[in-house]
mmCIF file of C-alpha atoms and ligand atoms in Angstrom:
data_model
loop_
_atom_site.group_PDB
_atom_site.id
_atom_site.type_symbol
_atom_site.label_atom_id
_atom_site.label_comp_id
_atom_site.label_asym_id
_atom_site.label_seq_id
_atom_site.Cartn_x
_atom_site.Cartn_y
_atom_site.Cartn_z
ATOM 1 C CA MET A 1 0.000 0.000 0.000
ATOM 2 C CA ALA A 2 1.221 3.500 -0.805
ATOM 3 C CA PHE A 3 1.139 6.284 1.781
ATOM 4 C CA TYR A 4 0.316 9.781 0.605
ATOM 5 C CA ARG A 5 1.365 12.060 3.451
ATOM 6 C CA VAL A 6 1.859 14.783 0.858
ATOM 7 C CA GLY A 7 -1.117 15.501 -1.361
ATOM 8 C CA PRO A 8 -1.617 17.405 -4.594
ATOM 9 C CA GLU A 9 -0.140 20.823 -5.308
ATOM 10 C CA THR A 10 -2.325 23.478 -6.923
ATOM 11 C CA GLU A 11 -1.728 27.020 -8.121
ATOM 12 C CA ARG A 12 -2.068 28.470 -4.590
ATOM 13 C CA LEU A 13 -1.996 25.469 -2.253
ATOM 14 C CA GLU A 14 0.141 22.604 -1.060
ATOM 15 C CA HIS A 15 -1.389 19.655 0.786
ATOM 16 C CA ARG A 16 0.318 17.741 3.560
ATOM 17 C CA VAL A 17 -0.562 15.724 6.640
ATOM 18 C CA PHE A 18 -1.096 17.632 9.931
ATOM 19 C CA GLY A 19 1.797 17.189 12.369
ATOM 20 C CA ALA A 20 2.167 17.948 16.074
ATOM 21 C CA GLU A 21 3.511 21.408 15.167
ATOM 22 C CA ASP A 22 0.172 22.227 13.466
ATOM 23 C CA ALA A 23 -1.984 21.900 16.607
ATOM 24 C CA GLU A 24 -2.652 25.646 16.836
ATOM 25 C CA ALA A 25 -3.645 25.890 13.181
ATOM 26 C CA PHE A 26 -5.855 22.816 13.598
ATOM 27 C CA PHE A 27 -7.523 24.378 16.656
ATOM 28 C CA SER A 28 -8.031 27.766 14.928
ATOM 29 C CA LEU A 29 -9.901 25.931 12.187
ATOM 30 C CA ASN A 30 -11.829 23.210 14.013
ATOM 31 C CA GLY A 31 -12.453 25.278 17.147
ATOM 32 C CA ASN A 32 -14.066 28.132 15.187
ATOM 33 C CA PRO A 33 -17.897 28.060 15.504
ATOM 34 C CA ASP A 34 -18.333 29.893 12.158
ATOM 35 C CA VAL A 35 -16.297 27.210 10.393
ATOM 36 C CA MET A 36 -17.971 24.266 12.130
ATOM 37 C CA ARG A 37 -21.597 25.490 12.068
ATOM 38 C CA LEU A 38 -22.692 23.642 8.911
ATOM 39 C CA THR A 39 -20.283 20.701 9.000
ATOM 40 C CA GLY A 40 -22.356 18.448 11.282
ATOM 41 C CA GLU A 41 -19.217 17.847 13.356
ATOM 42 C CA PRO A 42 -18.510 18.941 16.939
ATOM 43 C CA LEU A 43 -16.385 21.949 17.761
ATOM 44 C CA CYS A 44 -12.817 21.110 18.789
ATOM 45 C CA PRO A 45 -12.891 22.241 22.436
ATOM 46 C CA SER A 46 -9.226 22.990 23.189
ATOM 47 C CA LEU A 47 -5.656 23.075 21.954
ATOM 48 C CA GLU A 48 -5.063 19.861 23.864
ATOM 49 C CA ALA A 49 -7.980 18.217 22.032
ATOM 50 C CA ALA A 50 -6.465 19.416 18.748
ATOM 51 C CA ARG A 51 -3.131 17.780 19.674
ATOM 52 C CA GLU A 52 -4.936 14.537 20.468
ATOM 53 C CA ALA A 53 -6.974 14.629 17.261
ATOM 54 C CA ILE A 54 -3.804 15.035 15.185
ATOM 55 C CA ALA A 55 -2.003 12.266 17.081
ATOM 56 C CA ASN A 56 -4.967 9.884 16.814
ATOM 57 C CA TYR A 57 -5.860 10.370 13.154
ATOM 58 C CA PRO A 58 -5.348 6.890 11.725
ATOM 59 C CA ASP A 59 -6.258 7.250 8.042
ATOM 60 C CA PHE A 60 -2.785 7.907 6.600
ATOM 61 C CA ASP A 61 -1.466 4.745 8.289
ATOM 62 C CA THR A 62 -4.478 2.537 7.569
ATOM 63 C CA VAL A 63 -5.745 3.510 4.097
ATOM 64 C CA GLY A 64 -2.781 5.653 2.982
ATOM 65 C CA TYR A 65 -4.648 8.927 2.454
ATOM 66 C CA GLY A 66 -6.930 11.278 4.378
ATOM 67 C CA ARG A 67 -7.645 14.947 4.947
ATOM 68 C CA TRP A 68 -4.537 17.019 4.335
ATOM 69 C CA GLY A 69 -3.751 20.423 5.776
ATOM 70 C CA CYS A 70 -3.941 23.088 3.054
ATOM 71 C CA VAL A 71 -0.826 25.249 3.104
ATOM 72 C CA LEU A 72 -1.158 28.619 1.382
ATOM 73 C CA LYS A 73 2.004 28.759 -0.738
ATOM 74 C CA GLU A 74 2.290 32.530 -0.428
ATOM 75 C CA THR A 75 2.597 32.484 3.383
ATOM 76 C CA GLN A 76 3.446 28.809 4.055
ATOM 77 C CA THR A 77 0.671 28.715 6.684
ATOM 78 C CA ILE A 78 -2.134 26.199 7.075
ATOM 79 C CA ILE A 79 -5.431 27.865 6.180
ATOM 80 C CA GLY A 80 -7.726 24.854 5.991
ATOM 81 C CA PHE A 81 -7.978 21.213 5.183
ATOM 82 C CA CYS A 82 -9.066 19.236 2.178
ATOM 83 C CA GLY A 83 -8.806 15.631 1.193
ATOM 84 C CA LEU A 84 -10.346 12.222 0.887
ATOM 85 C CA LYS A 85 -11.783 10.054 3.617
ATOM 86 C CA SER A 86 -12.540 6.390 3.296
ATOM 87 C CA LEU A 87 -16.040 5.611 4.637
ATOM 88 C CA PRO A 88 -16.094 1.810 4.983
ATOM 89 C CA ASP A 89 -19.653 1.755 6.373
ATOM 90 C CA LEU A 90 -20.927 3.370 3.152
ATOM 91 C CA ASP A 91 -18.254 1.701 0.960
ATOM 92 C CA GLU A 92 -17.404 5.148 -0.412
ATOM 93 C CA THR A 93 -14.601 7.719 -0.450
ATOM 94 C CA ASP A 94 -15.691 11.188 0.559
ATOM 95 C CA VAL A 95 -14.158 14.508 -0.423
ATOM 96 C CA GLY A 96 -14.212 17.148 2.319
ATOM 97 C CA TYR A 97 -12.818 20.615 2.991
ATOM 98 C CA ARG A 98 -12.857 23.413 5.508
ATOM 99 C CA PHE A 99 -11.141 26.834 5.452
ATOM 100 C CA LEU A 100 -10.594 29.748 7.823
ATOM 101 C CA PRO A 101 -13.282 32.426 7.223
ATOM 102 C CA GLU A 102 -10.778 35.109 6.159
ATOM 103 C CA TYR A 103 -9.974 32.952 3.107
ATOM 104 C CA TRP A 104 -13.550 32.259 1.984
ATOM 105 C CA GLY A 105 -14.785 33.556 -1.353
ATOM 106 C CA GLN A 106 -11.488 33.298 -3.268
ATOM 107 C CA GLY A 107 -12.114 29.962 -4.959
ATOM 108 C CA LEU A 108 -9.689 28.127 -2.680
ATOM 109 C CA ALA A 109 -12.100 25.361 -1.647
ATOM 110 C CA THR A 110 -12.977 24.715 -5.287
ATOM 111 C CA GLU A 111 -9.279 24.629 -6.211
ATOM 112 C CA ALA A 112 -8.538 22.166 -3.396
ATOM 113 C CA CYS A 113 -11.627 20.015 -3.990
ATOM 114 C CA ARG A 114 -10.842 19.612 -7.694
ATOM 115 C CA ALA A 115 -7.269 18.614 -6.832
ATOM 116 C CA SER A 116 -8.444 15.978 -4.331
ATOM 117 C CA LEU A 117 -10.876 14.540 -6.877
ATOM 118 C CA ASP A 118 -8.144 14.431 -9.551
ATOM 119 C CA PHE A 119 -5.869 12.719 -7.027
ATOM 120 C CA GLY A 120 -8.569 10.141 -6.239
ATOM 121 C CA PHE A 121 -9.122 9.275 -9.889
ATOM 122 C CA SER A 122 -5.531 9.499 -11.158
ATOM 123 C CA THR A 123 -3.406 8.338 -8.238
ATOM 124 C CA LEU A 124 -5.794 6.144 -6.251
ATOM 125 C CA SER A 125 -7.659 4.862 -9.344
ATOM 126 C CA LEU A 126 -11.011 5.261 -7.589
ATOM 127 C CA GLU A 127 -14.115 4.672 -9.694
ATOM 128 C CA ARG A 128 -16.187 7.270 -7.851
ATOM 129 C CA MET A 129 -16.096 9.710 -4.955
ATOM 130 C CA ILE A 130 -18.882 11.328 -2.985
ATOM 131 C CA GLY A 131 -19.381 14.573 -1.084
ATOM 132 C CA LEU A 132 -21.769 14.726 1.873
ATOM 133 C CA VAL A 133 -23.194 18.115 2.724
ATOM 134 C CA LEU A 134 -25.931 19.514 4.951
ATOM 135 C CA PRO A 135 -28.831 20.828 2.815
ATOM 136 C CA GLU A 136 -28.411 24.352 4.253
ATOM 137 C CA ASN A 137 -24.671 24.547 3.408
ATOM 138 C CA THR A 138 -25.154 26.411 0.144
ATOM 139 C CA ALA A 139 -21.508 27.525 -0.176
ATOM 140 C CA SER A 140 -20.291 23.939 0.072
ATOM 141 C CA ILE A 141 -22.957 22.692 -2.348
ATOM 142 C CA ARG A 142 -21.696 25.306 -4.803
ATOM 143 C CA VAL A 143 -18.109 24.044 -4.352
ATOM 144 C CA LEU A 144 -19.207 20.460 -5.098
ATOM 145 C CA GLU A 145 -21.077 21.642 -8.193
ATOM 146 C CA LYS A 146 -18.119 23.703 -9.437
ATOM 147 C CA ALA A 147 -15.915 20.621 -8.961
ATOM 148 C CA GLY A 148 -18.223 18.716 -11.315
ATOM 149 C CA MET A 149 -20.152 16.627 -8.796
ATOM 150 C CA GLN A 150 -23.788 15.666 -9.389
ATOM 151 C CA PRO A 151 -26.604 15.414 -6.805
ATOM 152 C CA ASP A 152 -27.281 11.779 -5.872
ATOM 153 C CA GLY A 153 -30.000 11.688 -3.244
ATOM 154 C CA GLU A 154 -29.794 11.812 0.513
ATOM 155 C CA VAL A 155 -28.165 9.690 3.201
ATOM 156 C CA ILE A 156 -28.330 9.559 6.970
ATOM 157 C CA TYR A 157 -24.747 9.840 8.118
ATOM 158 C CA ASP A 158 -23.805 10.007 11.794
ATOM 159 C CA GLY A 159 -27.523 10.385 12.533
ATOM 160 C CA THR A 160 -27.893 13.481 10.319
ATOM 161 C CA LEU A 161 -29.591 13.869 6.962
ATOM 162 C CA ALA A 162 -27.051 14.890 4.320
ATOM 163 C CA LEU A 163 -27.217 15.465 0.590
ATOM 164 C CA ARG A 164 -24.929 13.157 -1.367
ATOM 165 C CA TYR A 165 -23.050 14.377 -4.420
ATOM 166 C CA VAL A 166 -21.097 12.032 -6.650
ATOM 167 C CA LYS A 167 -18.439 12.189 -9.327
ATOM 168 C CA ARG A 168 -17.631 9.129 -11.401
ATOM 169 C CA ARG A 169 -14.402 8.491 -13.250
HETATM 170 C C1 LIG B 201 -17.729 25.859 2.242
HETATM 171 C C2 LIG B 201 -16.353 26.521 2.145
HETATM 172 C C3 LIG B 201 -15.286 25.444 2.209
HETATM 173 C C4 LIG B 201 -16.255 27.275 0.810
HETATM 174 O O1 LIG B 201 -14.937 27.790 0.704
HETATM 175 P P1 LIG B 201 -14.555 28.953 -0.367
HETATM 176 O O2 LIG B 201 -13.085 28.894 -0.535
HETATM 177 O O3 LIG B 201 -15.204 30.213 0.033
HETATM 178 O O4 LIG B 201 -15.284 28.355 -1.664
HETATM 179 P P2 LIG B 201 -15.136 28.919 -3.165
HETATM 180 O O5 LIG B 201 -14.699 30.340 -3.117
HETATM 181 O O6 LIG B 201 -14.319 27.936 -3.915
HETATM 182 O O7 LIG B 201 -16.637 28.803 -3.699
HETATM 183 C C5 LIG B 201 -17.723 29.185 -2.880
HETATM 184 C C6 LIG B 201 -18.971 29.367 -3.743
HETATM 185 O O8 LIG B 201 -20.115 29.412 -2.879
HETATM 186 C C7 LIG B 201 -20.771 30.655 -3.083
HETATM 187 N N1 LIG B 201 -21.325 31.041 -1.798
HETATM 188 C C8 LIG B 201 -20.654 31.417 -0.701
HETATM 189 N N2 LIG B 201 -21.507 31.672 0.313
HETATM 190 C C9 LIG B 201 -22.733 31.436 -0.169
HETATM 191 C C10 LIG B 201 -24.038 31.491 0.384
HETATM 192 N N3 LIG B 201 -24.236 31.849 1.661
HETATM 193 N N4 LIG B 201 -25.086 31.176 -0.415
HETATM 194 C C11 LIG B 201 -24.889 30.795 -1.687
HETATM 195 N N5 LIG B 201 -23.671 30.706 -2.279
HETATM 196 C C12 LIG B 201 -22.617 31.006 -1.513
HETATM 197 C C13 LIG B 201 -19.713 31.581 -3.603
HETATM 198 O O9 LIG B 201 -20.290 32.686 -4.279
HETATM 199 C C14 LIG B 201 -18.946 30.641 -4.524
HETATM 200 O O10 LIG B 201 -19.643 30.370 -5.731
HETATM 201 P P3 LIG B 201 -19.336 31.183 -7.128
HETATM 202 O O11 LIG B 201 -17.893 30.922 -7.445
HETATM 203 O O12 LIG B 201 -20.274 30.558 -8.090
HETATM 204 O O13 LIG B 201 -19.607 32.623 -6.828
HETATM 205 C C15 LIG B 201 -16.130 27.545 3.305
HETATM 206 O O14 LIG B 201 -17.233 28.413 3.350
HETATM 207 C C16 LIG B 201 -15.956 26.866 4.658
HETATM 208 O O15 LIG B 201 -14.847 26.518 5.059
HETATM 209 N N6 LIG B 201 -17.089 26.697 5.361
HETATM 210 C C17 LIG B 201 -17.045 26.083 6.695
HETATM 211 C C18 LIG B 201 -16.724 24.599 6.650
HETATM 212 C C19 LIG B 201 -17.698 23.820 5.792
HETATM 213 O O16 LIG B 201 -18.903 24.041 5.847
HETATM 214 N N7 LIG B 201 -17.144 22.874 5.008
HETATM 215 C C20 LIG B 201 -17.926 22.032 4.128
HETATM 216 C C21 LIG B 201 -18.609 20.938 4.849
HETATM 217 S S1 LIG B 201 -19.544 19.909 3.692
#
């Protein structure tokens, strides 16, 4: 199995795994209520919890890929995450992303999402990928659409109704 601790590079972004030194950046992102509001995931409560989440994120060791930190090339700082997550219970691979509010509205999520999808098709040879999004998350739905994903019904995931978008090879 190959391990992709470094992900795709785009015009403005590099992708790499979060390390212990990224705990503050991870907390700024996942501890921000504005960022987390429409993700369906709980707020990261503390810097310590961020450290633990980074240390206990198994995907890169078990399936070889996961959500990468998005490094803005211009400043070499982490401004979000994007990447692919294996969902064995649904037998799918999900694309997901999240950025600090001061970087919204510049096309960065679309740039990152497209790169993750390309990576999934070209490098991982996946046949399809999905995106799960809360119906009220219009900005994220727009990102999925701009990345060429098509609506594909609804699923209950983690007890919450989500819209499913799909892109096939
Ligand atoms: C969703 C998110 C990643 C989008 O990031 P971004 O870098 O601003 O996205 P982009 O600039 O690539 O594209 C956003 C699109 O949504 C549109 N948009 C933004 N807010 C909107 C809103 N409230 N209603 C409708 N459209 C909206 C933008 O106009 C843009 O579309 P356009 O290019 O056609 O104008 C960002 O808002 C975020 O991090 N949100 C919090 C975390 C989150 O919800 N992640 C997704 C979970 S599924």
